[in-house]
Amino acid sequence: MLDNFERLILKFLQQNGRASTQELSDAVGLSPSPCWRRMKKLEDEGYITRYAAIVDGKKLGLHALAYVHVSLMDHSETSIDLFHSFIETAEEVIECASITGEFDFVLKVAATDPEDLERFIMKRINRLGVVRTTTTNFILRQSKVAGALPVAL
């Protein structure tokens, strides 16, 4: 079980992963040493899995975001492993989830433009040889991109 200080640390770090130990300790109401020990414990126990910068995709020229629903031809271990291996190495795929319903997976894909997205789907995903069908939904506007998980206090 997490105590309130650990929950506050998680909540604060999700908003500012570059915070110094002093900034973090001030924010949660602990002195720096105990705060650092708790943060280290959260890392060691796997509550904090990594730190990353949130980058503006438009500044990188990525003007097309889409959800691509994927249905595999079969659910053999070979097909699933091939698909997962592809997903792990495809930089265009920024999220992948196994889902229930008509499709097996939903991918969030970033591309420079609609044509680039089409090339990715037609020449990379569909040529894997294990994909039955895809359906693509363009993201017109994102109204919330939090990335932070709710931490109950």
PDB file of C-alpha atoms in Angstrom:
ATOM      1  CA  MET A   1       0.000   0.000   0.000  1.00  0.00           C
ATOM      2  CA  LEU A   2       1.113   3.519  -0.768  1.00  0.00           C
ATOM      3  CA  ASP A   3       0.953   6.213   1.861  1.00  0.00           C
ATOM      4  CA  ASN A   4      -0.190   9.774   1.163  1.00  0.00           C
ATOM      5  CA  PHE A   5       3.370  11.076   0.682  1.00  0.00           C
ATOM      6  CA  GLU A   6       4.072   8.408  -1.954  1.00  0.00           C
ATOM      7  CA  ARG A   7       0.804   9.223  -3.705  1.00  0.00           C
ATOM      8  CA  LEU A   8       1.680  12.925  -3.691  1.00  0.00           C
ATOM      9  CA  ILE A   9       5.122  12.116  -5.102  1.00  0.00           C
ATOM     10  CA  LEU A  10       3.547  10.107  -7.943  1.00  0.00           C
ATOM     11  CA  LYS A  11       0.997  12.817  -8.654  1.00  0.00           C
ATOM     12  CA  PHE A  12       3.658  15.572  -8.731  1.00  0.00           C
ATOM     13  CA  LEU A  13       6.174  13.623 -10.822  1.00  0.00           C
ATOM     14  CA  GLN A  14       3.534  12.875 -13.460  1.00  0.00           C
ATOM     15  CA  GLN A  15       3.199  16.617 -13.940  1.00  0.00           C
ATOM     16  CA  ASN A  16       6.892  17.483 -13.633  1.00  0.00           C
ATOM     17  CA  GLY A  17       9.251  14.562 -14.120  1.00  0.00           C
ATOM     18  CA  ARG A  18      12.270  16.899 -14.158  1.00  0.00           C
ATOM     19  CA  ALA A  19      11.594  18.293 -10.689  1.00  0.00           C
ATOM     20  CA  SER A  20      14.601  18.438  -8.407  1.00  0.00           C
ATOM     21  CA  THR A  21      14.475  16.579  -5.125  1.00  0.00           C
ATOM     22  CA  GLN A  22      14.117  19.943  -3.385  1.00  0.00           C
ATOM     23  CA  GLU A  23      11.151  20.966  -5.574  1.00  0.00           C
ATOM     24  CA  LEU A  24       9.546  17.582  -5.021  1.00  0.00           C
ATOM     25  CA  SER A  25      10.105  17.650  -1.265  1.00  0.00           C
ATOM     26  CA  ASP A  26       8.651  21.185  -1.052  1.00  0.00           C
ATOM     27  CA  ALA A  27       5.597  20.117  -3.040  1.00  0.00           C
ATOM     28  CA  VAL A  28       4.813  17.054  -0.915  1.00  0.00           C
ATOM     29  CA  GLY A  29       5.857  18.377   2.495  1.00  0.00           C
ATOM     30  CA  LEU A  30       8.850  16.156   3.259  1.00  0.00           C
ATOM     31  CA  SER A  31      12.496  16.973   3.756  1.00  0.00           C
ATOM     32  CA  PRO A  32      14.714  16.102   0.754  1.00  0.00           C
ATOM     33  CA  SER A  33      16.331  12.895   2.083  1.00  0.00           C
ATOM     34  CA  PRO A  34      13.117  11.038   3.029  1.00  0.00           C
ATOM     35  CA  CYS A  35      11.510  12.327  -0.167  1.00  0.00           C
ATOM     36  CA  TRP A  36      14.377  10.963  -2.298  1.00  0.00           C
ATOM     37  CA  ARG A  37      14.230   7.583  -0.478  1.00  0.00           C
ATOM     38  CA  ARG A  38      10.492   7.293  -1.154  1.00  0.00           C
ATOM     39  CA  MET A  39      10.959   8.247  -4.807  1.00  0.00           C
ATOM     40  CA  LYS A  40      13.730   5.657  -5.150  1.00  0.00           C
ATOM     41  CA  LYS A  41      11.466   3.037  -3.524  1.00  0.00           C
ATOM     42  CA  LEU A  42       8.680   3.878  -6.010  1.00  0.00           C
ATOM     43  CA  GLU A  43      11.161   3.365  -8.858  1.00  0.00           C
ATOM     44  CA  ASP A  44      12.549   0.123  -7.401  1.00  0.00           C
ATOM     45  CA  GLU A  45       9.060  -1.310  -6.855  1.00  0.00           C
ATOM     46  CA  GLY A  46       8.000  -0.470 -10.408  1.00  0.00           C
ATOM     47  CA  TYR A  47       5.446   2.247  -9.681  1.00  0.00           C
ATOM     48  CA  ILE A  48       7.622   4.610 -11.715  1.00  0.00           C
ATOM     49  CA  THR A  49       8.684   2.767 -14.855  1.00  0.00           C
ATOM     50  CA  ARG A  50      10.484   5.543 -16.759  1.00  0.00           C
ATOM     51  CA  TYR A  51      10.800   9.268 -17.312  1.00  0.00           C
ATOM     52  CA  ALA A  52      10.098  10.898 -20.670  1.00  0.00           C
ATOM     53  CA  ALA A  53       9.700  14.285 -22.318  1.00  0.00           C
ATOM     54  CA  ILE A  54       6.344  15.136 -23.882  1.00  0.00           C
ATOM     55  CA  VAL A  55       7.087  16.481 -27.361  1.00  0.00           C
ATOM     56  CA  ASP A  56       4.865  18.614 -29.609  1.00  0.00           C
ATOM     57  CA  GLY A  57       4.260  16.422 -32.667  1.00  0.00           C
ATOM     58  CA  LYS A  58       3.223  19.331 -34.879  1.00  0.00           C
ATOM     59  CA  LYS A  59       6.608  20.995 -34.366  1.00  0.00           C
ATOM     60  CA  LEU A  60       8.138  17.729 -35.629  1.00  0.00           C
ATOM     61  CA  GLY A  61       5.954  17.847 -38.733  1.00  0.00           C
ATOM     62  CA  LEU A  62       3.558  15.128 -37.552  1.00  0.00           C
ATOM     63  CA  HIS A  63       0.215  16.521 -38.700  1.00  0.00           C
ATOM     64  CA  ALA A  64      -1.760  13.278 -38.981  1.00  0.00           C
ATOM     65  CA  LEU A  65      -2.797  11.270 -35.940  1.00  0.00           C
ATOM     66  CA  ALA A  66      -5.112   8.315 -36.247  1.00  0.00           C
ATOM     67  CA  TYR A  67      -6.478   5.308 -34.448  1.00  0.00           C
ATOM     68  CA  VAL A  68      -5.950   2.222 -36.558  1.00  0.00           C
ATOM     69  CA  HIS A  69      -8.057  -0.784 -35.587  1.00  0.00           C
ATOM     70  CA  VAL A  70      -6.422  -4.055 -36.608  1.00  0.00           C
ATOM     71  CA  SER A  71      -7.906  -7.524 -36.975  1.00  0.00           C
ATOM     72  CA  LEU A  72      -5.481 -10.415 -37.379  1.00  0.00           C
ATOM     73  CA  MET A  73      -6.088 -13.345 -39.731  1.00  0.00           C
ATOM     74  CA  ASP A  74      -5.711 -15.785 -36.851  1.00  0.00           C
ATOM     75  CA  HIS A  75      -4.683 -15.807 -33.230  1.00  0.00           C
ATOM     76  CA  SER A  76      -1.782 -18.208 -33.460  1.00  0.00           C
ATOM     77  CA  GLU A  77       1.254 -17.541 -31.329  1.00  0.00           C
ATOM     78  CA  THR A  78       3.309 -16.978 -34.479  1.00  0.00           C
ATOM     79  CA  SER A  79       0.928 -14.311 -35.831  1.00  0.00           C
ATOM     80  CA  ILE A  80       0.656 -12.501 -32.518  1.00  0.00           C
ATOM     81  CA  ASP A  81       4.438 -12.590 -31.959  1.00  0.00           C
ATOM     82  CA  LEU A  82       5.076 -11.229 -35.457  1.00  0.00           C
ATOM     83  CA  PHE A  83       2.569  -8.430 -34.931  1.00  0.00           C
ATOM     84  CA  HIS A  84       4.007  -7.530 -31.501  1.00  0.00           C
ATOM     85  CA  SER A  85       7.554  -7.523 -32.888  1.00  0.00           C
ATOM     86  CA  PHE A  86       6.464  -5.137 -35.629  1.00  0.00           C
ATOM     87  CA  ILE A  87       4.707  -2.839 -33.139  1.00  0.00           C
ATOM     88  CA  GLU A  88       7.770  -2.685 -30.895  1.00  0.00           C
ATOM     89  CA  THR A  89       9.964  -1.418 -33.732  1.00  0.00           C
ATOM     90  CA  ALA A  90       7.495   0.836 -35.600  1.00  0.00           C
ATOM     91  CA  GLU A  91       8.178   4.383 -34.390  1.00  0.00           C
ATOM     92  CA  GLU A  92       4.945   5.586 -35.991  1.00  0.00           C
ATOM     93  CA  VAL A  93       2.964   3.542 -33.452  1.00  0.00           C
ATOM     94  CA  ILE A  94       2.825   5.574 -30.270  1.00  0.00           C
ATOM     95  CA  GLU A  95       0.276   3.367 -28.491  1.00  0.00           C
ATOM     96  CA  CYS A  96      -0.958  -0.172 -28.942  1.00  0.00           C
ATOM     97  CA  ALA A  97      -3.682  -1.960 -27.006  1.00  0.00           C
ATOM     98  CA  SER A  98      -5.257  -5.384 -27.310  1.00  0.00           C
ATOM     99  CA  ILE A  99      -9.007  -4.828 -27.278  1.00  0.00           C
ATOM    100  CA  THR A 100     -12.308  -6.669 -27.146  1.00  0.00           C
ATOM    101  CA  GLY A 101     -14.890  -6.567 -29.892  1.00  0.00           C
ATOM    102  CA  GLU A 102     -14.644  -6.801 -33.672  1.00  0.00           C
ATOM    103  CA  PHE A 103     -10.917  -5.917 -33.784  1.00  0.00           C
ATOM    104  CA  ASP A 104      -7.936  -7.384 -31.987  1.00  0.00           C
ATOM    105  CA  PHE A 105      -5.823  -4.243 -31.519  1.00  0.00           C
ATOM    106  CA  VAL A 106      -6.100  -0.482 -31.666  1.00  0.00           C
ATOM    107  CA  LEU A 107      -3.017   1.543 -32.547  1.00  0.00           C
ATOM    108  CA  LYS A 108      -2.441   5.252 -32.169  1.00  0.00           C
ATOM    109  CA  VAL A 109      -0.297   6.221 -35.134  1.00  0.00           C
ATOM    110  CA  ALA A 110       1.539   9.477 -35.885  1.00  0.00           C
ATOM    111  CA  ALA A 111       2.420  10.455 -39.462  1.00  0.00           C
ATOM    112  CA  THR A 112       3.464  13.560 -41.357  1.00  0.00           C
ATOM    113  CA  ASP A 113       0.266  13.671 -43.444  1.00  0.00           C
ATOM    114  CA  PRO A 114      -2.606  11.416 -44.582  1.00  0.00           C
ATOM    115  CA  GLU A 115      -0.543  10.028 -47.463  1.00  0.00           C
ATOM    116  CA  ASP A 116       2.260   9.066 -45.086  1.00  0.00           C
ATOM    117  CA  LEU A 117      -0.277   7.295 -42.877  1.00  0.00           C
ATOM    118  CA  GLU A 118      -1.665   5.456 -45.912  1.00  0.00           C
ATOM    119  CA  ARG A 119       1.848   4.287 -46.849  1.00  0.00           C
ATOM    120  CA  PHE A 120       2.408   3.054 -43.309  1.00  0.00           C
ATOM    121  CA  ILE A 121      -0.814   1.048 -43.321  1.00  0.00           C
ATOM    122  CA  MET A 122      -0.564  -0.303 -46.871  1.00  0.00           C
ATOM    123  CA  LYS A 123       3.166  -0.975 -47.114  1.00  0.00           C
ATOM    124  CA  ARG A 124       4.019  -1.855 -43.540  1.00  0.00           C
ATOM    125  CA  ILE A 125       1.012  -3.126 -41.577  1.00  0.00           C
ATOM    126  CA  ASN A 126      -0.850  -4.909 -44.373  1.00  0.00           C
ATOM    127  CA  ARG A 127       2.336  -6.480 -45.749  1.00  0.00           C
ATOM    128  CA  LEU A 128       3.030  -8.279 -42.477  1.00  0.00           C
ATOM    129  CA  GLY A 129       0.977 -11.170 -43.802  1.00  0.00           C
ATOM    130  CA  VAL A 130      -0.978 -11.620 -40.565  1.00  0.00           C
ATOM    131  CA  VAL A 131      -3.456  -8.720 -40.794  1.00  0.00           C
ATOM    132  CA  ARG A 132      -6.978  -9.478 -42.022  1.00  0.00           C
ATOM    133  CA  THR A 133      -8.316  -5.926 -42.022  1.00  0.00           C
ATOM    134  CA  THR A 134      -7.785  -2.423 -40.685  1.00  0.00           C
ATOM    135  CA  THR A 135     -10.100   0.500 -40.064  1.00  0.00           C
ATOM    136  CA  THR A 136      -8.689   3.972 -39.574  1.00  0.00           C
ATOM    137  CA  ASN A 137     -10.171   6.924 -37.692  1.00  0.00           C
ATOM    138  CA  PHE A 138      -8.347  10.235 -38.094  1.00  0.00           C
ATOM    139  CA  ILE A 139      -8.035  12.326 -34.964  1.00  0.00           C
ATOM    140  CA  LEU A 140      -9.384  15.756 -35.859  1.00  0.00           C
ATOM    141  CA  ARG A 141      -8.535  17.489 -32.588  1.00  0.00           C
ATOM    142  CA  GLN A 142      -7.322  16.297 -29.239  1.00  0.00           C
ATOM    143  CA  SER A 143      -9.024  18.043 -26.351  1.00  0.00           C
ATOM    144  CA  LYS A 144      -7.086  16.240 -23.617  1.00  0.00           C
ATOM    145  CA  VAL A 145      -3.720  14.515 -23.706  1.00  0.00           C
ATOM    146  CA  ALA A 146      -2.836  13.978 -20.080  1.00  0.00           C
ATOM    147  CA  GLY A 147      -0.662  10.918 -19.895  1.00  0.00           C
ATOM    148  CA  ALA A 148      -1.012  11.087 -16.114  1.00  0.00           C
ATOM    149  CA  LEU A 149      -2.883   8.360 -14.286  1.00  0.00           C
ATOM    150  CA  PRO A 150      -5.299   9.308 -11.498  1.00  0.00           C
ATOM    151  CA  VAL A 151      -3.686   8.951  -8.072  1.00  0.00           C
ATOM    152  CA  ALA A 152      -6.222   8.801  -5.261  1.00  0.00           C
ATOM    153  CA  LEU A 153      -5.158  10.793  -2.196  1.00  0.00           C
TER     154      LEU A 153
END
